[in-house]
CSV table of C-alpha atoms in Angstrom, one decimal:
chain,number,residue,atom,x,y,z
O,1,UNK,CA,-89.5,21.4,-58.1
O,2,UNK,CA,-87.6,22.1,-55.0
O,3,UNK,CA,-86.5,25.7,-54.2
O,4,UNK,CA,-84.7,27.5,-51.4
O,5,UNK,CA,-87.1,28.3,-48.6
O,6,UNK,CA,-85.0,30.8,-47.3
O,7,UNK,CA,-82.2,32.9,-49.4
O,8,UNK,CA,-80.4,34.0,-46.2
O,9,UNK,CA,-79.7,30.5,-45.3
O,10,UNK,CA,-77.9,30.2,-48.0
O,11,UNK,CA,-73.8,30.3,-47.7
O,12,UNK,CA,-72.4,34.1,-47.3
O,13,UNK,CA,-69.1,35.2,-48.4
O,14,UNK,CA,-67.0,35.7,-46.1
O,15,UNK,CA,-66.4,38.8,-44.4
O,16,UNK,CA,-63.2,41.4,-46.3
O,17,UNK,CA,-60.4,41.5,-43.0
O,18,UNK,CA,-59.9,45.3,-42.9
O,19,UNK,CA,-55.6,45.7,-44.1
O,20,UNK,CA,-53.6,46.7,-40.9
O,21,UNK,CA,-51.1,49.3,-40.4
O,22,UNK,CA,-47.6,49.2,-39.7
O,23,UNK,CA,-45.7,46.0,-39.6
O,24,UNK,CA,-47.5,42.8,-40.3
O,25,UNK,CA,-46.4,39.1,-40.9
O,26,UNK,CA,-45.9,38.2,-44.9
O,27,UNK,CA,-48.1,36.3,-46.7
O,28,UNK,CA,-47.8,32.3,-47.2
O,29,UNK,CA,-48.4,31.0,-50.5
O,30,UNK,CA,-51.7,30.1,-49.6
O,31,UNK,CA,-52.5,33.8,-49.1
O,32,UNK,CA,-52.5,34.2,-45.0
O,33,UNK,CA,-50.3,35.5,-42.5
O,34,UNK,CA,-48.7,32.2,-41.0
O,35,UNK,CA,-46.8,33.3,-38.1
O,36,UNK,CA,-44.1,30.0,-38.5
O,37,UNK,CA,-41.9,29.6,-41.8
O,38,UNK,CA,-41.1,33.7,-41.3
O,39,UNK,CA,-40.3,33.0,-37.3
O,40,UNK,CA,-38.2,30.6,-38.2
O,41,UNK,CA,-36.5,32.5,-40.6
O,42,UNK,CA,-35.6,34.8,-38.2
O,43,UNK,CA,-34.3,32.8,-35.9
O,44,UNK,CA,-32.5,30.6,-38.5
O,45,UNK,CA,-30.6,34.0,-39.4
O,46,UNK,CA,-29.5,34.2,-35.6
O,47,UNK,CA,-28.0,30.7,-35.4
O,48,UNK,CA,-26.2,31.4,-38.1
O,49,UNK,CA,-24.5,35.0,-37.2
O,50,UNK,CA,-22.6,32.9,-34.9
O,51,UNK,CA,-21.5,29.4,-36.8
O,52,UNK,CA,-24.5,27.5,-35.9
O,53,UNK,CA,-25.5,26.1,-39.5
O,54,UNK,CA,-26.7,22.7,-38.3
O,55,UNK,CA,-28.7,24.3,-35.4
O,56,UNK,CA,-30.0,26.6,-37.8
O,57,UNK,CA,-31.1,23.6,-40.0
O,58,UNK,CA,-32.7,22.0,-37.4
O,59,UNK,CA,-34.9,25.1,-36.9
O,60,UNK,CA,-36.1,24.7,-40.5
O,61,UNK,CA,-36.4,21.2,-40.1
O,62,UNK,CA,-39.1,21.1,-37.0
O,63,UNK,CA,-41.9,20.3,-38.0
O,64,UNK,CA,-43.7,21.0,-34.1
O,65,UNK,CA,-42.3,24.4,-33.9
O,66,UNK,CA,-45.4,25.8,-31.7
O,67,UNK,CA,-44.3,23.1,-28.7
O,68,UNK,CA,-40.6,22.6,-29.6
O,69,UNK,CA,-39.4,26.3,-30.1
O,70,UNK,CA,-38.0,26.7,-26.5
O,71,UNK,CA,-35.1,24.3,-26.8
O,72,UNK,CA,-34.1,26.3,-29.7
O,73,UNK,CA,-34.3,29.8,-28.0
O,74,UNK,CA,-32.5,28.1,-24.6
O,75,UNK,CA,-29.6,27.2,-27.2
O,76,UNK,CA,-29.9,30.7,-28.8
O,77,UNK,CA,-29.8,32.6,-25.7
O,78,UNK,CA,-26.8,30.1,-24.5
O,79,UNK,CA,-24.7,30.9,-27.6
O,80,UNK,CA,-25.6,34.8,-26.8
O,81,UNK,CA,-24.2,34.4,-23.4
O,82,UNK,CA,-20.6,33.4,-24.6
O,83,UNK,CA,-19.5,36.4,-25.6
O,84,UNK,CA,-20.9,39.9,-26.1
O,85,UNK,CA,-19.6,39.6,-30.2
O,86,UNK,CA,-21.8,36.4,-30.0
O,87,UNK,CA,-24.8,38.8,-28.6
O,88,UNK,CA,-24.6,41.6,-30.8
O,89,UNK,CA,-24.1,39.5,-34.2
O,90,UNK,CA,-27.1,37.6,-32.9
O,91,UNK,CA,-29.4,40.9,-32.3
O,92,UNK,CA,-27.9,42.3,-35.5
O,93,UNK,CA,-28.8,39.5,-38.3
O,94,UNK,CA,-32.1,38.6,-36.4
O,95,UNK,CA,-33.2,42.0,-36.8
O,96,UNK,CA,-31.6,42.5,-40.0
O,97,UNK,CA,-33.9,39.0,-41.0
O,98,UNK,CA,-36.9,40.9,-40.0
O,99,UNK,CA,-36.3,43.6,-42.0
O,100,UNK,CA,-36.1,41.6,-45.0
O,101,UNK,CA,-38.8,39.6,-44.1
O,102,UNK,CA,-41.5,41.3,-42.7
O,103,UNK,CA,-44.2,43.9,-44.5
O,104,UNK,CA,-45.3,47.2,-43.9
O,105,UNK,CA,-49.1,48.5,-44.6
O,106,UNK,CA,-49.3,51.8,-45.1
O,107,UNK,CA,-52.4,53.4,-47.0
O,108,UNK,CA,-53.6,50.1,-48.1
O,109,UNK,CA,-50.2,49.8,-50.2
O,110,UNK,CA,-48.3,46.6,-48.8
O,111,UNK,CA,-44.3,46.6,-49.4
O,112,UNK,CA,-41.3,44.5,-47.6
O,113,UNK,CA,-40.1,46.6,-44.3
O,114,UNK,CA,-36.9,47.7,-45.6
O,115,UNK,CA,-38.5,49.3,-48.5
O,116,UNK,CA,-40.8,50.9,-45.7
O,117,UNK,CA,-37.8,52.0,-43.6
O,118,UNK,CA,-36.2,54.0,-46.6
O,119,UNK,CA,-39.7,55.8,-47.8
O,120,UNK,CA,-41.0,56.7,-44.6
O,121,UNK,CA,-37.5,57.4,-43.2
O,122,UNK,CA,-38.3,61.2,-43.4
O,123,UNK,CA,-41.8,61.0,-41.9
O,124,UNK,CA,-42.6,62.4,-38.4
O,125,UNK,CA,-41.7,59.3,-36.0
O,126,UNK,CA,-43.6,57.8,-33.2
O,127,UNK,CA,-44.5,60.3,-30.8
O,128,UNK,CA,-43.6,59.6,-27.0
O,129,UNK,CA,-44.9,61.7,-23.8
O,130,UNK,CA,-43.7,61.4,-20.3
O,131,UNK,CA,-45.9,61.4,-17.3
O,132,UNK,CA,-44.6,62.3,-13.9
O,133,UNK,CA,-46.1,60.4,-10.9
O,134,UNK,CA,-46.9,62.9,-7.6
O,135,UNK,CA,-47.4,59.8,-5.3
O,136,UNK,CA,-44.5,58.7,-3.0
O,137,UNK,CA,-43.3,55.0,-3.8
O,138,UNK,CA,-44.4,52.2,-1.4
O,139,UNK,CA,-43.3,50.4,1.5
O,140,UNK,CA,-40.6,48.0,-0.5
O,141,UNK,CA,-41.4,44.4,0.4
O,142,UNK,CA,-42.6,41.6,-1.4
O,143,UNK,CA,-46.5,41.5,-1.9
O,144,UNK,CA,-48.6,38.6,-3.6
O,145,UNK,CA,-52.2,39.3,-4.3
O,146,UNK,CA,-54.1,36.0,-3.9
O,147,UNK,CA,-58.0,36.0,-3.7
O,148,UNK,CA,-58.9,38.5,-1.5
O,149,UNK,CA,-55.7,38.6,0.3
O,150,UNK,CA,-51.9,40.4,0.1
O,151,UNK,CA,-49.8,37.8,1.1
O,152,UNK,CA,-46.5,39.8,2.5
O,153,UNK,CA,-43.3,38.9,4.4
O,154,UNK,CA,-43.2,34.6,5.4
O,155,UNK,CA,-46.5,34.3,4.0
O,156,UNK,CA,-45.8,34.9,0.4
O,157,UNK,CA,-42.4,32.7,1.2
O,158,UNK,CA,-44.4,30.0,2.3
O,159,UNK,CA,-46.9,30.1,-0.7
O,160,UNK,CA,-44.5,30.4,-3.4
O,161,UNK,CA,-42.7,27.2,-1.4
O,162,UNK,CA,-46.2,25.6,-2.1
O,163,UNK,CA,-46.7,26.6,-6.0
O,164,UNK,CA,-43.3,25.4,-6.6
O,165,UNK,CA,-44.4,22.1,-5.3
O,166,UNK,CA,-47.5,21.8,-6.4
O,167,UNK,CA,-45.5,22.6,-10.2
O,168,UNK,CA,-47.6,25.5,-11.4
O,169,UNK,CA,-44.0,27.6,-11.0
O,170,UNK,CA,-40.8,27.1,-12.0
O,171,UNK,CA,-38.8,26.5,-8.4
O,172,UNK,CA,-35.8,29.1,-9.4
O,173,UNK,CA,-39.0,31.6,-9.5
O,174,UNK,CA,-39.6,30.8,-5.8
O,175,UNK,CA,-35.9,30.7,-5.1
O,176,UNK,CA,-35.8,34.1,-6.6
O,177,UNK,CA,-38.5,35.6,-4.5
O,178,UNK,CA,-36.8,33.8,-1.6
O,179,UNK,CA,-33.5,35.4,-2.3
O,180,UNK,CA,-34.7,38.9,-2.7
O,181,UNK,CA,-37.1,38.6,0.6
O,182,UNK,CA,-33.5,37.7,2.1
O,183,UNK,CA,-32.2,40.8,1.2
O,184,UNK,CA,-34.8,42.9,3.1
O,185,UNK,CA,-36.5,46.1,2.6
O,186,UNK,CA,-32.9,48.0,1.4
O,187,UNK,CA,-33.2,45.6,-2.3
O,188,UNK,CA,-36.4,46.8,-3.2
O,189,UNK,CA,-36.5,50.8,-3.8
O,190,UNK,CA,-36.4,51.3,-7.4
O,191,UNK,CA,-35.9,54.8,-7.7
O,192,UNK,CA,-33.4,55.9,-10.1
O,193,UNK,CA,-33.7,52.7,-11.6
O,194,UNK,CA,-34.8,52.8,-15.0
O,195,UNK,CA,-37.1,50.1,-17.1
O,196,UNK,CA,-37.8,49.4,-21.2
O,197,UNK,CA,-41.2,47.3,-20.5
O,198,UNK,CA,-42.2,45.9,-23.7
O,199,UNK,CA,-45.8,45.6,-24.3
O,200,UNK,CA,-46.7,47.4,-20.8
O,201,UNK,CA,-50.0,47.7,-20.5
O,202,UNK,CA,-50.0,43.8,-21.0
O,203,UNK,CA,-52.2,42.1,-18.0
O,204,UNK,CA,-49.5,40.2,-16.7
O,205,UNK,CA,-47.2,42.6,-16.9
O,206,UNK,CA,-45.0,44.0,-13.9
O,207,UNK,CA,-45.4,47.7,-14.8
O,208,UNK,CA,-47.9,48.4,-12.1
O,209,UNK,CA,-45.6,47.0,-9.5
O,210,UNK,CA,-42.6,48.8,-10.8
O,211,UNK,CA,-44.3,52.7,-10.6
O,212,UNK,CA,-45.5,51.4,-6.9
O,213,UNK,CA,-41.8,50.7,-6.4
O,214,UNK,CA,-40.8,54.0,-7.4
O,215,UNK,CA,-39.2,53.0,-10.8
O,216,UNK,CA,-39.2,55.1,-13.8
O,217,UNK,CA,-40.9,52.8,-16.8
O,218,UNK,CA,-40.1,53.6,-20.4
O,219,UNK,CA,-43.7,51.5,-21.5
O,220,UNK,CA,-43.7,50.9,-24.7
O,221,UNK,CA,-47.3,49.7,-25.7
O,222,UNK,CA,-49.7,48.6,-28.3
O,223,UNK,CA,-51.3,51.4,-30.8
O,224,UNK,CA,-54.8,51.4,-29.0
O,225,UNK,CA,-55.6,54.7,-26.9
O,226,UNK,CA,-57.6,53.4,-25.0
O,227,UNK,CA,-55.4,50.9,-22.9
O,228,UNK,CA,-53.1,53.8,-22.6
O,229,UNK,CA,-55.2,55.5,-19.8
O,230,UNK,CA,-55.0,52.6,-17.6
């Protein structure tokens, strides 16, 4: 008679995920958050705010959304450029398709957004706080940290001439930093300029660069306290 040698080698169930809170993606029949079928139905909605059926079809119809979703947002943001009727009916039924298909989580109780929106309507809403810099802006110029170097002035001209080339950027993204190089020093000096960064504290993102500049930021950012005091 065989037995076990070891009960802790045997299979564990898997770990409970901990419910989120706030807005989270709706579950798929086979009881996870798949971020497709819903994205699609969003952006389905926006072709069709402005007479795209067929485009909107072809949206449902992809089957390689992750690698083919571009062309569709290059045809969206096209159709958006028309007109500003074509822009706002866009922006209105995409958001009004999240509404009805996204959920909210709060309390462990899960319930479609726009439910959310009208219970919670008369709770307190997100709190903001503004943070004055004492610093003076920079010296405006265009500045490209690479290794253990700034690259500044006809360098960083030069090296985004050779990323360009080399493909690992887009060439109007050289030709923009090109062009505003051209302009000089009187392009650059942001202040009185103001910004909605989305997702600020992002790695990638440009918010560092724009308080340098002198810009004011309104950073909107991910419900972690911790990444706020960077």
């Amino acid at each position: 008679c065989l037995k076990s040698r070891d009960t802790s080698l045997q299979r564990m169930p898997p770990k409970e995920k901990s419910a989120a809170d706030g807005i989270v993606w709706p579950v798929d029949a086979k009881g996870e958050r798949s971020t497709t079928v819903p994205g699609k139905a969003v952006w389905e909605s926006a072709f069709k705010a402005v007479g795209q059926g067929e485009l909107a079809a072809k949206v449902s119809a992809e089957k390689d959304w992750r690698h083919q979703y571009p062309k569709y947002l290059n045809e969206l943001g096209k159709l958006g450029l028309k007109s500003r009727d074509n822009a706002l009916s866009i922006a209105r039924e995409g958001l009004k398709s999240v509404r009805s298909t996204f959920n909210f989580i709060r309390n462990n109780e899960e319930l479609p957004l726009n439910d959310a929106m009208e219970r919670f309507s008369k709770t307190p809403k997100f709190q903001t706080g503004s943070i004055e810099g004492s610093g003076a802006a920079t010296t405006p110029g265009i500045e490209i940290p690479l290794k253990d170097k700034i690259l500044r002035g006809q360098d960083a001209v030069d090296q985004v001439d050779r990323w360009a080339q080399y493909g690992c950027i887009e060439p109007d993204a050289a030709t923009a930093v090109k062009t505003l190089h051209g302009l000089g020093p009187s392009a650059l000096p942001l202040a009185g300029h103001c910004y909605i960064l989305l997702g600020a504290n992002s790695e990638l993102g440009p918010l560092p660069t724009l308080l340098r500049l002198g810009a004011t930021v309104v950073a909107v950012a991910t419900r972690r306290p911790t990444r706020w005091q960077r």
